[in-house]
mmCIF file of C-alpha atoms in Angstrom:
data_model
loop_
_atom_site.group_PDB
_atom_site.id
_atom_site.type_symbol
_atom_site.label_atom_id
_atom_site.label_comp_id
_atom_site.label_asym_id
_atom_site.label_seq_id
_atom_site.Cartn_x
_atom_site.Cartn_y
_atom_site.Cartn_z
ATOM 1 C CA ASP D 20 -19.939 7.848 -28.627
ATOM 2 C CA THR D 21 -16.539 7.006 -27.122
ATOM 3 C CA ALA D 22 -15.043 10.077 -25.416
ATOM 4 C CA VAL D 23 -11.368 9.186 -25.894
ATOM 5 C CA SER D 24 -10.698 6.594 -28.565
ATOM 6 C CA GLN D 25 -7.395 4.964 -29.416
ATOM 7 C CA THR D 26 -6.479 2.819 -32.378
ATOM 8 C CA PRO D 27 -5.383 0.151 -32.662
ATOM 9 C CA LYS D 28 -6.374 -1.656 -29.452
ATOM 10 C CA TYR D 29 -3.726 -4.320 -30.005
ATOM 11 C CA LEU D 30 -0.475 -4.041 -31.913
ATOM 12 C CA VAL D 31 2.019 -6.882 -32.356
ATOM 13 C CA THR D 32 5.137 -6.033 -34.297
ATOM 14 C CA GLN D 33 8.738 -7.064 -34.766
ATOM 15 C CA MET D 34 11.759 -5.336 -33.314
ATOM 16 C CA GLY D 35 13.074 -2.566 -35.509
ATOM 17 C CA ASN D 36 9.718 -1.672 -37.049
ATOM 18 C CA ASP D 37 8.105 1.761 -36.940
ATOM 19 C CA LYS D 38 4.507 2.057 -35.728
ATOM 20 C CA SER D 39 1.929 4.689 -34.853
ATOM 21 C CA ILE D 40 -0.899 4.842 -32.349
ATOM 22 C CA LYS D 41 -3.723 7.310 -32.867
ATOM 23 C CA CYS D 42 -5.897 9.069 -30.312
ATOM 24 C CA GLU D 43 -8.963 11.242 -30.716
ATOM 25 C CA GLN D 44 -11.173 12.912 -28.133
ATOM 26 C CA ASN D 45 -14.635 14.375 -28.710
ATOM 27 C CA LEU D 46 -14.938 16.087 -25.322
ATOM 28 C CA GLY D 47 -13.753 19.504 -26.470
ATOM 29 C CA HIS D 48 -10.775 19.268 -24.101
ATOM 30 C CA ASP D 49 -7.703 21.409 -24.655
ATOM 31 C CA THR D 50 -5.075 19.106 -23.186
ATOM 32 C CA MET D 51 -4.089 15.582 -24.197
ATOM 33 C CA TYR D 52 -1.602 13.122 -22.745
ATOM 34 C CA TRP D 53 0.223 9.889 -23.453
ATOM 35 C CA TYR D 54 0.896 7.549 -20.534
ATOM 36 C CA LYS D 55 2.791 4.251 -20.582
ATOM 37 C CA GLN D 56 1.691 1.403 -18.303
ATOM 38 C CA ASP D 57 4.228 -1.338 -17.688
ATOM 39 C CA SER D 58 3.674 -4.972 -16.778
ATOM 40 C CA LYS D 59 3.454 -4.046 -13.076
ATOM 41 C CA LYS D 60 0.632 -1.595 -13.863
ATOM 42 C CA PHE D 61 2.779 1.452 -13.151
ATOM 43 C CA LEU D 62 1.508 4.488 -15.094
ATOM 44 C CA LYS D 63 4.074 7.021 -16.230
ATOM 45 C CA ILE D 64 3.409 10.180 -18.206
ATOM 46 C CA MET D 65 5.295 10.529 -21.469
ATOM 47 C CA PHE D 66 3.954 13.632 -23.216
ATOM 48 C CA SER D 67 1.284 16.280 -22.949
ATOM 49 C CA TYR D 68 -0.042 18.772 -25.469
ATOM 50 C CA ASN D 69 -2.170 21.821 -24.785
ATOM 51 C CA ASN D 70 -3.903 23.296 -27.827
ATOM 52 C CA LYS D 71 -1.410 21.542 -30.120
ATOM 53 C CA GLU D 72 1.582 22.811 -28.162
ATOM 54 C CA LEU D 73 3.938 20.376 -26.432
ATOM 55 C CA ILE D 74 3.977 21.215 -22.712
ATOM 56 C CA ILE D 75 5.290 18.066 -21.051
ATOM 57 C CA ASN D 76 8.073 15.935 -22.469
ATOM 58 C CA GLU D 77 9.344 13.446 -19.931
ATOM 59 C CA THR D 78 12.561 11.507 -20.275
ATOM 60 C CA VAL D 79 11.472 9.426 -23.222
ATOM 61 C CA PRO D 80 13.770 8.049 -25.968
ATOM 62 C CA ASN D 81 13.908 10.131 -29.147
ATOM 63 C CA ARG D 82 12.395 7.174 -30.966
ATOM 64 C CA PHE D 83 9.038 8.328 -29.548
ATOM 65 C CA SER D 84 7.566 11.320 -31.316
ATOM 66 C CA PRO D 85 4.120 12.722 -30.560
ATOM 67 C CA LYS D 86 2.158 14.795 -33.028
ATOM 68 C CA SER D 87 -0.956 16.861 -32.468
ATOM 69 C CA PRO D 88 -2.527 18.014 -35.752
ATOM 70 C CA ASP D 89 -5.349 19.691 -33.830
ATOM 71 C CA LYS D 90 -6.477 19.800 -30.224
ATOM 72 C CA ALA D 91 -8.772 16.793 -30.661
ATOM 73 C CA HIS D 92 -6.009 14.483 -31.863
ATOM 74 C CA LEU D 93 -2.732 13.298 -30.402
ATOM 75 C CA ASN D 94 -0.793 10.576 -32.177
ATOM 76 C CA LEU D 95 2.298 8.708 -31.052
ATOM 77 C CA HIS D 96 4.882 7.475 -33.524
ATOM 78 C CA ILE D 97 7.567 5.034 -32.426
ATOM 79 C CA ASN D 98 10.657 4.326 -34.523
ATOM 80 C CA SER D 99 12.926 1.293 -34.325
ATOM 81 C CA LEU D 100 10.777 -0.571 -31.823
ATOM 82 C CA GLU D 101 12.559 -2.439 -29.026
ATOM 83 C CA LEU D 102 11.424 -5.299 -26.780
ATOM 84 C CA GLY D 103 11.288 -2.893 -23.830
ATOM 85 C CA ASP D 104 8.670 -0.794 -25.584
ATOM 86 C CA SER D 105 6.125 -3.546 -24.967
ATOM 87 C CA ALA D 106 3.478 -2.016 -22.696
ATOM 88 C CA VAL D 107 -0.014 -0.593 -22.700
ATOM 89 C CA TYR D 108 -0.129 2.988 -23.932
ATOM 90 C CA PHE D 109 -2.965 5.206 -22.736
ATOM 91 C CA CYS D 110 -4.149 8.443 -24.215
ATOM 92 C CA ALA D 111 -6.027 10.859 -21.945
ATOM 93 C CA SER D 112 -7.520 14.319 -22.159
ATOM 94 C CA SER D 113 -8.647 17.067 -19.806
ATOM 95 C CA ARG D 114 -9.833 20.652 -19.805
ATOM 96 C CA GLN D 115 -6.944 23.052 -19.465
ATOM 97 C CA GLY D 116 -5.937 23.264 -15.818
ATOM 98 C CA ALA D 117 -8.226 20.405 -14.786
ATOM 99 C CA TYR D 118 -6.999 17.076 -13.454
ATOM 100 C CA GLY D 119 -9.930 14.740 -13.844
ATOM 101 C CA TYR D 120 -8.364 13.120 -16.872
ATOM 102 C CA THR D 121 -10.517 10.993 -19.185
ATOM 103 C CA PHE D 122 -8.561 7.993 -20.392
ATOM 104 C CA GLY D 123 -8.909 5.921 -23.528
ATOM 105 C CA SER D 124 -9.077 2.143 -23.283
ATOM 106 C CA GLY D 125 -5.414 1.680 -24.151
ATOM 107 C CA THR D 126 -3.268 0.183 -26.896
ATOM 108 C CA ARG D 127 -1.433 -3.004 -25.959
ATOM 109 C CA LEU D 128 1.848 -2.967 -27.848
ATOM 110 C CA THR D 129 3.821 -6.218 -28.033
ATOM 111 C CA VAL D 130 7.246 -6.162 -29.646
ATOM 112 C CA VAL D 131 8.587 -9.602 -30.622
ATOM 113 C CA GLY N 2 -9.615 -5.608 4.389
ATOM 114 C CA GLU N 3 -6.688 -3.137 4.285
ATOM 115 C CA SER N 4 -3.568 -2.777 2.190
ATOM 116 C CA VAL N 5 -0.603 -0.521 1.604
ATOM 117 C CA GLY N 6 -0.096 0.683 -1.923
ATOM 118 C CA LEU N 7 2.954 1.403 -4.070
ATOM 119 C CA HIS N 8 3.881 -2.240 -4.880
ATOM 120 C CA LEU N 9 0.645 -3.487 -6.516
ATOM 121 C CA PRO N 10 -0.392 -5.689 -3.613
ATOM 122 C CA THR N 11 -3.612 -7.638 -3.810
ATOM 123 C CA LEU N 12 -6.414 -6.901 -1.411
ATOM 124 C CA SER N 13 -8.923 -9.718 -1.120
ATOM 125 C CA VAL N 14 -12.272 -8.592 0.243
ATOM 126 C CA GLN N 15 -15.444 -10.508 0.879
ATOM 127 C CA GLU N 16 -18.523 -9.178 -0.848
ATOM 128 C CA GLY N 17 -20.390 -6.855 1.464
ATOM 129 C CA ASP N 18 -17.360 -5.968 3.587
ATOM 130 C CA ASN N 19 -15.675 -2.572 3.585
ATOM 131 C CA SER N 20 -12.370 -2.091 1.732
ATOM 132 C CA ILE N 21 -9.559 0.247 2.683
ATOM 133 C CA ILE N 22 -6.873 1.038 0.129
ATOM 134 C CA ASN N 23 -3.874 3.035 1.285
ATOM 135 C CA CYS N 24 -1.442 5.245 -0.559
ATOM 136 C CA ALA N 25 1.645 7.172 0.495
ATOM 137 C CA TYR N 26 2.447 10.225 -1.613
ATOM 138 C CA SER N 27 5.819 11.813 -2.094
ATOM 139 C CA ASN N 28 5.480 15.587 -2.372
ATOM 140 C CA SER N 29 4.434 17.518 0.717
ATOM 141 C CA ALA N 30 3.615 20.499 -1.533
ATOM 142 C CA SER N 31 1.005 18.550 -3.530
ATOM 143 C CA ASP N 32 -2.408 20.142 -3.107
ATOM 144 C CA TYR N 33 -4.706 17.893 -5.072
ATOM 145 C CA PHE N 34 -5.214 14.143 -5.164
ATOM 146 C CA ILE N 35 -7.368 11.775 -7.202
ATOM 147 C CA TRP N 36 -8.327 8.125 -6.924
ATOM 148 C CA TYR N 37 -8.753 6.175 -10.143
ATOM 149 C CA LYS N 38 -10.211 2.722 -10.781
ATOM 150 C CA GLN N 39 -8.926 0.563 -13.628
ATOM 151 C CA GLU N 40 -10.945 -2.483 -14.627
ATOM 152 C CA SER N 41 -9.352 -5.237 -16.663
ATOM 153 C CA GLY N 42 -8.822 -4.191 -20.298
ATOM 154 C CA LYS N 43 -9.933 -0.608 -19.688
ATOM 155 C CA GLY N 44 -8.382 2.750 -18.991
ATOM 156 C CA PRO N 45 -8.353 4.330 -15.515
ATOM 157 C CA GLN N 46 -11.617 5.996 -14.477
ATOM 158 C CA PHE N 47 -11.958 8.919 -12.098
ATOM 159 C CA ILE N 48 -13.567 7.959 -8.779
ATOM 160 C CA ILE N 49 -13.126 10.842 -6.353
ATOM 161 C CA ASP N 50 -10.763 13.712 -5.673
ATOM 162 C CA ILE N 51 -9.708 15.772 -2.662
ATOM 163 C CA ARG N 52 -7.885 19.055 -2.169
ATOM 164 C CA SER N 53 -5.273 19.539 0.505
ATOM 165 C CA ASN N 54 -7.487 21.961 2.456
ATOM 166 C CA MET N 55 -9.776 19.016 3.260
ATOM 167 C CA ASP N 56 -9.129 15.866 5.248
ATOM 168 C CA LYS N 57 -12.194 13.889 4.183
ATOM 169 C CA ARG N 58 -14.486 13.727 1.198
ATOM 170 C CA GLN N 59 -17.391 11.379 0.563
ATOM 171 C CA GLY N 60 -18.931 10.100 -2.621
ATOM 172 C CA GLN N 61 -21.323 7.306 -3.395
ATOM 173 C CA ARG N 62 -20.052 4.341 -1.291
ATOM 174 C CA VAL N 63 -16.536 5.824 -1.335
ATOM 175 C CA THR N 64 -14.693 8.040 1.126
ATOM 176 C CA VAL N 65 -11.238 9.515 0.700
ATOM 177 C CA LEU N 66 -9.196 10.477 3.748
ATOM 178 C CA LEU N 67 -6.138 12.699 3.577
ATOM 179 C CA ASN N 68 -3.495 12.935 6.299
ATOM 180 C CA LYS N 69 -1.036 15.613 5.249
ATOM 181 C CA THR N 70 1.109 15.177 8.352
ATOM 182 C CA VAL N 71 2.234 11.734 7.262
ATOM 183 C CA LYS N 72 1.544 12.222 3.529
ATOM 184 C CA HIS N 73 -1.035 9.446 3.453
ATOM 185 C CA LEU N 74 -4.204 8.986 1.464
ATOM 186 C CA SER N 75 -6.799 6.268 1.780
ATOM 187 C CA LEU N 76 -9.859 5.175 -0.168
ATOM 188 C CA GLN N 77 -12.640 3.426 1.680
ATOM 189 C CA ILE N 78 -15.257 1.481 -0.252
ATOM 190 C CA ALA N 79 -18.390 0.588 1.683
ATOM 191 C CA ALA N 80 -20.226 -2.693 1.113
ATOM 192 C CA THR N 81 -17.789 -3.898 -1.553
ATOM 193 C CA GLN N 82 -19.438 -5.428 -4.611
ATOM 194 C CA PRO N 83 -18.103 -7.731 -7.367
ATOM 195 C CA GLY N 84 -18.035 -4.737 -9.729
ATOM 196 C CA ASP N 85 -15.477 -3.106 -7.434
ATOM 197 C CA SER N 86 -12.851 -5.666 -8.478
ATOM 198 C CA ALA N 87 -10.173 -3.589 -10.213
ATOM 199 C CA VAL N 88 -6.788 -1.929 -9.752
ATOM 200 C CA TYR N 89 -7.023 1.302 -7.761
ATOM 201 C CA PHE N 90 -4.524 4.131 -8.167
ATOM 202 C CA CYS N 91 -3.936 7.254 -6.186
ATOM 203 C CA ALA N 92 -2.540 10.207 -8.139
ATOM 204 C CA GLU N 93 -1.102 13.506 -6.944
ATOM 205 C CA LYS N 94 -0.971 16.731 -8.902
ATOM 206 C CA GLY N 95 2.587 17.855 -9.442
ATOM 207 C CA THR N 96 3.755 21.308 -8.374
ATOM 208 C CA ASP N 97 5.315 22.179 -11.748
ATOM 209 C CA SER N 98 3.584 24.828 -13.869
ATOM 210 C CA TRP N 99 1.426 22.276 -15.691
ATOM 211 C CA GLY N 100 0.719 20.149 -12.641
ATOM 212 C CA LYS N 101 0.958 16.784 -14.312
ATOM 213 C CA LEU N 102 -0.582 13.846 -12.467
ATOM 214 C CA GLN N 103 1.850 11.381 -10.893
ATOM 215 C CA PHE N 104 0.335 7.974 -10.269
ATOM 216 C CA GLY N 105 1.099 5.583 -7.442
ATOM 217 C CA ALA N 106 1.744 1.925 -8.180
ATOM 218 C CA GLY N 107 -1.823 0.718 -7.662
ATOM 219 C CA THR N 108 -3.593 -1.875 -5.534
ATOM 220 C CA GLN N 109 -5.443 -4.856 -6.999
ATOM 221 C CA VAL N 110 -8.790 -5.402 -5.259
ATOM 222 C CA VAL N 111 -10.373 -8.841 -5.631
ATOM 223 C CA VAL N 112 -13.914 -9.260 -4.344
ATOM 224 C CA THR N 113 -14.770 -12.798 -3.282
ATOM 225 C CA PRO N 114 -18.307 -14.135 -2.864
#
């Protein structure tokens, strides 16, 4: 069983479209994260939820909206996609207060 | 082989040699650090961590060294194997209330036969 699973693995879409990426973890963790990895492999945190509550919201355009229906799921919706949104998006989870994050395998988003 | 992190350099290491990956961190108040390994097409995986009250910690074939005076972290991999080829990241725990992890830029390790 995959601990942190993201879907889809690849997403190719046109500029201006709206898309969602889903994440689920079966580890019983309380905290989930979205990270963005750019073409130079730099990983930057975007959002974090703890028990469905938003706790970290970095400087991210309003076009990005996370949603956590329960503590095992954290989805990311992106409106009006732009070329610069092309990246690999990683979901991760951890126990509350712990820092050994478990990462998913990533969603490679390509905006054309 | 040895490298300095933060700009995704490539460290080429011969199989069987030891690797040293370096990382400079930014916040002198950080008290917890982690090394992650990211293989091609996968997410980062936890390798080893260290708290600021330690200066050395050993795992299986890996050793992390922490020098708080110069805010420097290194990861040593003994007897490097082809499966060690990956991008390696250091991460520091932030000092805000939720302590989010801030990642360094990573170092690409390529193991040659």
